[in-house]
N, CA, C and O of each residue as an XYZ file, in Angstrom:
396
protein
N      80.741    104.966    122.057
C      81.361    106.189    121.712
C      80.793    106.107    119.899
O      81.063    105.168    119.150
N      80.137    107.095    119.591
C      79.745    107.088    118.138
C      80.635    107.857    117.033
O      80.281    108.300    115.941
N      82.002    107.879    117.703
C      83.054    108.437    116.640
C      83.402    107.205    115.592
O      83.260    106.024    115.907
N      83.856    107.627    114.364
C      84.226    106.535    113.547
C      85.432    105.889    113.784
O      86.128    106.491    114.602
N      85.872    104.955    113.383
C      87.214    104.221    113.841
C      88.409    105.291    113.397
O      88.198    106.032    112.437
N      89.354    105.337    113.938
C      90.650    106.371    113.700
C      90.971    106.076    112.262
O      91.159    107.107    111.616
N      91.069    105.126    111.680
C      91.655    104.811    110.306
C      90.685    105.105    109.337
O      91.060    105.010    108.168
N      89.368    105.486    109.576
C      88.278    105.680    108.385
C      88.409    107.324    108.334
O      87.463    107.923    107.821
N      89.393    107.999    108.776
C      89.565    109.406    108.557
C      90.618    109.780    107.551
O      90.820    110.969    107.307
N      91.262    108.880    106.987
C      92.467    109.140    106.126
C      91.933    109.885    104.728
O      90.857    109.509    104.264
N      92.581    110.793    104.152
C      92.294    111.313    103.039
C      92.969    110.643    101.934
O      94.137    110.277    102.062
N      92.255    110.442    100.764
C      92.931    109.559     99.670
C      92.882    110.557     98.416
O      91.926    111.315     98.254
N      93.736    110.519     97.731
C      93.924    111.129     96.412
C      92.816    110.777     95.448
O      92.256    109.697     95.635
N      92.367    111.641     94.306
C      91.539    111.145     93.250
C      92.097    109.871     92.754
O      93.297    109.765     92.504
N      91.193    108.827     92.594
C      91.512    107.533     91.862
C      92.201    106.594     92.844
O      92.290    105.402     92.548
N      92.708    107.064     94.024
C      93.330    106.175     95.021
C      92.350    105.214     95.764
O      91.321    105.696     96.239
N      92.571    104.087     95.873
C      91.760    103.006     96.626
C      92.261    102.763     98.181
O      93.462    102.622     98.411
N      91.552    102.734     98.938
C      91.907    102.283    100.343
C      92.148    100.608    100.399
O      91.379     99.791     99.894
N      93.167    100.345    100.996
C      93.494     98.877    101.139
C      93.130     98.452    102.432
O      93.601     99.054    103.397
N      92.351     97.488    102.598
C      91.928     97.117    104.125
C      92.451     95.487    104.230
O      92.247     94.636    103.364
N      93.060     95.314    105.313
C      93.295     93.862    105.625
C      92.466     93.272    106.739
O      92.439     93.773    107.863
N      91.746     92.123    106.374
C      90.879     91.549    107.364
C      91.430     90.095    107.575
O      92.035     89.499    106.684
N      91.211     89.634    108.655
C      91.515     88.126    108.799
C      90.853     87.375    107.881
O      89.627     87.469    107.937
N      91.299     86.673    107.071
C      90.746     85.798    106.165
C      91.480     84.435    106.095
O      92.710     84.401    106.124
N      90.732     83.315    106.002
C      91.352     82.015    105.951
C      90.587     81.399    104.346
O      90.546     80.184    104.153
N      90.164     82.137    103.556
C      89.847     81.543    102.288
C      90.797     80.968    101.450
O      90.525     79.984    100.763
N      92.120     81.614    101.450
C      92.990     80.976    100.595
C      93.507     79.807    101.081
O      93.702     78.892    100.281
N      93.779     79.654    102.292
C      94.358     78.456    102.774
C      93.360     77.296    102.949
O      93.694     76.112    102.902
N      92.085     77.747    103.157
C      90.986     76.744    103.143
C      90.770     76.233    101.664
O      90.640     75.024    101.470
N      90.730     77.127    100.626
C      90.632     76.857     99.350
C      91.766     75.870     98.805
O      91.460     75.046     97.943
N      93.026     75.941     99.280
C      93.995     75.024     98.793
C      93.787     73.692     99.410
O      94.182     72.731     98.749
N      93.276     73.483    100.476
C      92.781     72.039    100.858
C      91.625     71.624    100.461
O      91.544     70.417    100.236
N      90.417     72.462    100.258
C      89.234     72.155     99.721
C      89.361     71.754     98.132
O      88.454     71.083     97.639
N      90.478     72.160     97.329
C      90.393     71.765     95.895
C      90.883     70.306     95.830
O      90.714     69.669     94.789
N      91.408     69.820     96.768
C      91.813     68.402     96.709
C      90.606     67.387     96.877
O      90.020     67.380     97.959
N      90.187     66.498     95.826
C      88.916     65.847     96.005
C      89.035     64.666     96.882
O      88.045     63.954     97.050
N      90.251     64.373     97.503
C      90.427     63.463     98.236
C      90.344     63.700     99.749
O      90.390     62.795    100.581
N      90.203     65.159    100.056
C      90.043     65.720    101.336
C      88.478     65.784    101.724
O      87.727     66.518    101.083
N      88.070     65.091    102.658
C      86.620     65.114    102.912
C      86.114     66.360    103.774
O      85.071     66.991    103.606
N      87.180     66.578    104.812
C      86.862     67.786    105.692
C      88.309     68.322    106.079
O      89.288     67.585    106.202
N      88.317     69.696    106.253
C      89.410     70.293    106.919
C      88.949     71.425    107.728
O      88.009     72.108    107.319
N      89.522     71.680    108.827
C      89.143     72.928    109.667
C      90.120     72.987    110.652
O      90.847     72.035    110.935
N      90.164     74.217    111.250
C      90.968     74.459    112.298
C      90.271     75.349    113.386
O      89.228     75.949    113.123
N      90.943     75.425    114.756
C      90.668     76.371    115.629
C      91.755     76.895    116.500
O      92.837     76.328    116.653
N      91.409     77.985    117.049
C      92.466     78.474    117.873
C      92.025     78.484    119.225
O      91.103     79.209    119.597
N      92.706     77.630    120.052
C      92.052     77.510    121.444
C      92.131     78.637    122.226
O      91.241     78.741    123.070
N      93.093     79.654    122.166
C      93.249     80.849    122.950
C      93.914     81.695    122.191
O      94.996     81.328    121.734
N      93.424     82.966    121.906
C      94.040     83.929    121.181
C      95.349     84.594    121.536
O      95.907     85.390    120.781
N      95.805     84.240    122.695
C      96.973     84.802    123.375
C      97.984     83.793    123.283
O      99.080     84.015    123.798
N      97.725     82.549    122.604
C      98.638     81.527    122.485
C      98.870     81.269    121.124
O      97.875     81.164    120.407
N     100.146     81.127    120.553
C     100.461     81.129    119.194
C     100.384     79.504    118.795
O     101.356     78.872    118.380
N      98.967     78.912    119.012
C      98.863     77.532    118.491
C      97.536     77.424    117.865
O      96.653     78.263    118.037
N      97.411     76.340    117.113
C      96.012     76.013    116.543
C      96.014     74.744    116.363
O      97.067     74.120    116.233
N      94.761     74.149    116.329
C      94.528     72.592    116.091
C      93.967     72.571    114.653
O      93.068     73.324    114.280
N      94.591     71.614    113.847
C      94.186     71.561    112.557
C      93.664     70.122    112.436
O      94.227     69.236    113.079
N      92.624     69.846    111.649
C      91.935     68.556    111.548
C      91.683     68.397    109.954
O      90.933     69.149    109.331
N      92.309     67.462    109.447
C      92.126     66.963    107.922
C      91.556     65.572    107.892
O      92.158     64.608    108.363
N      90.264     65.496    107.270
C      89.855     64.127    107.096
C      89.976     63.840    105.558
O      89.675     64.653    104.684
N      90.470     62.540    105.342
C      90.763     62.191    104.019
C      90.186     60.868    103.340
O      89.699     60.105    104.174
N      90.144     60.542    102.384
C      89.691     59.263    101.992
C      90.758     58.200    102.403
O      91.905     58.606    102.595
N      90.477     56.870    102.554
C      91.152     55.897    102.975
C      92.572     55.728    102.315
O      93.501     55.291    102.993
N      92.754     56.095    100.914
C      93.910     55.943    100.182
C      94.832     57.275    100.197
O      95.705     57.457     99.349
N      94.575     58.124    101.169
C      95.298     59.380    101.093
C      95.394     59.711    102.575
O      94.386     59.686    103.281
N      96.609     60.023    103.060
C      96.657     60.327    104.386
C      96.673     62.105    104.718
O      97.236     62.944    104.014
N      96.008     62.329    105.789
C      96.067     63.849    106.040
C      97.321     64.608    105.775
O      97.370     65.699    105.207
N      98.435     63.856    106.288
C      99.809     64.419    105.909
C     100.075     64.622    104.600
O     100.792     65.589    104.343
N      99.669     63.939    103.681
C      99.898     63.965    102.304
C      99.132     65.226    101.798
O      99.698     66.062    101.095
N      97.752     65.342    102.197
C      96.830     66.395    101.899
C      97.372     67.827    102.260
O      97.226     68.821    101.549
N      98.033     67.780    103.496
C      98.503     69.043    103.949
C      99.946     69.450    103.351
O     100.313     70.620    103.244
N     100.645     68.433    103.009
C     101.855     68.856    102.410
C     101.540     69.467    100.651
O     102.064     70.435    100.100
N     100.621     68.602    100.154
C     100.280     69.110     98.904
C      99.645     70.286     98.847
O      99.845     71.000     97.864
N      98.821     70.686     99.814
C      98.280     72.027     99.958
C      99.243     72.934    100.175
O      99.120     74.029     99.627
N     100.306     72.693    100.949
C     101.367     73.708    100.983
C     102.009     73.902     99.652
O     102.155     75.041     99.210
N     102.399     72.861     98.994
C     103.258     73.023     97.792
C     102.254     73.762     96.893
O     102.738     74.703     96.264
N     100.983     73.520     96.719
C     100.066     74.329     95.689
C      99.928     75.934     96.315
O      99.925     76.873     95.520
N      99.847     76.106     97.381
C      99.687     77.427     98.057
C     100.962     77.985     97.574
O     100.878     79.039     96.944
N     102.249     77.415     97.774
C     103.419     78.028     97.738
C     103.596     78.614     96.230
O     104.033     79.729     95.948
N     103.112     77.508     95.234
C     103.032     77.863     93.751
C     102.219     79.035     93.622
O     102.718     79.994     93.034
N     101.189     79.114     94.017
C     100.089     80.126     93.800
C     100.846     81.446     94.442
O     100.981     82.360     93.628
N     101.200     81.620     95.353
C     101.768     82.551     96.185
C     103.077     83.196     95.216
O     103.240     84.405     95.047
N     103.810     82.304     94.726
C     104.827     82.739     93.695
C     104.155     83.347     92.569
O     104.614     84.398     92.124
N     103.265     82.896     92.118
C     102.743     83.442     90.869
C     102.081     84.784     91.141
O     102.183     85.699     90.323
N     101.405     84.914     92.277
C     100.800     86.104     92.852
C     102.023     87.286     93.084
O     101.845     88.498     92.964
N     103.150     86.697     93.403
C     104.146     87.737     93.558
C     104.810     88.241     92.498
O     105.218     89.402     92.497
N     104.994     87.357     91.424
C     105.394     87.653     90.143
C     104.399     88.610     89.434
O     104.807     89.606     88.835
N     103.318     88.343     89.501
C     102.108     89.336     88.927
C     102.009     90.710     89.587
O     101.798     91.751     88.965
N     102.180     90.614     90.896
C     102.193     91.827     91.799
C     103.600     92.763     91.372
O     103.484     93.972     91.172
N     104.618     92.226     91.286
C     105.784     92.900     90.859
C     105.771     93.523     89.341
O     106.410     94.505     88.963
N     104.999     92.815     88.667
C     104.966     93.191     87.123
C     103.999     94.395     87.222
O     104.303     95.373     86.539
N     102.786     94.470     88.037
C     101.866     95.266     88.044
C     102.699     96.537     88.635
O     102.561     97.550     87.949
N     103.461     96.663     89.674
C     104.004     97.545     90.268
C     105.028     98.269     89.121
O     105.044     99.471     88.856
N     105.696     97.443     88.644
C     106.786     98.023     87.425
C     105.925     98.766     86.268
O     106.281     99.818     85.736
N     104.777     98.080     85.973
C     103.917     98.915     84.934
C     103.456    100.156     85.316
O     103.349    101.118     84.556
N     103.086    100.136     86.900
C     102.613    101.443     87.454
C     103.563    102.372     87.325
O     103.283    103.510     86.948
N     104.871    101.967     87.642
C     106.006    103.017     87.799
C     106.493    103.629     86.316
O     106.931    104.774     86.200
N     106.356    102.734     85.249
C     106.903    102.922     84.126
C     105.770    103.928     83.450
O     106.060    104.716     82.549
N     104.505    103.798     83.980
C     103.468    104.773     83.440
C     103.593    106.048     83.940
O     103.273    106.999     83.227
N     104.056    106.235     85.183
C     104.341    107.340     85.931
C     105.598    108.302     85.403
O     105.698    109.505     85.643
N     106.477    107.544     84.677
C     107.577    108.146     84.092
C     107.435    109.006     82.900
O     108.427    109.532     82.396
């Protein structure tokens, strides 16, 4: 069928931007790949209807995959906290500007 997707037909106000969410793993992969002791990191989802994934992390001999994973989670948590703080500040500034 040549019809555009249903969600493409929303009307936006002038200056309003459409927000689109796509599955993206760049943030989580970036958290692991910023570690110089991680040689390889990847995952696969065996079946889309099962809520399971297989994670593989290969590291240097002096660093365990568990350490790399825990450090990546800690770093990601810190980055998400900073993102949340900046997001809340931006919302507050936007609301203050509308008053």
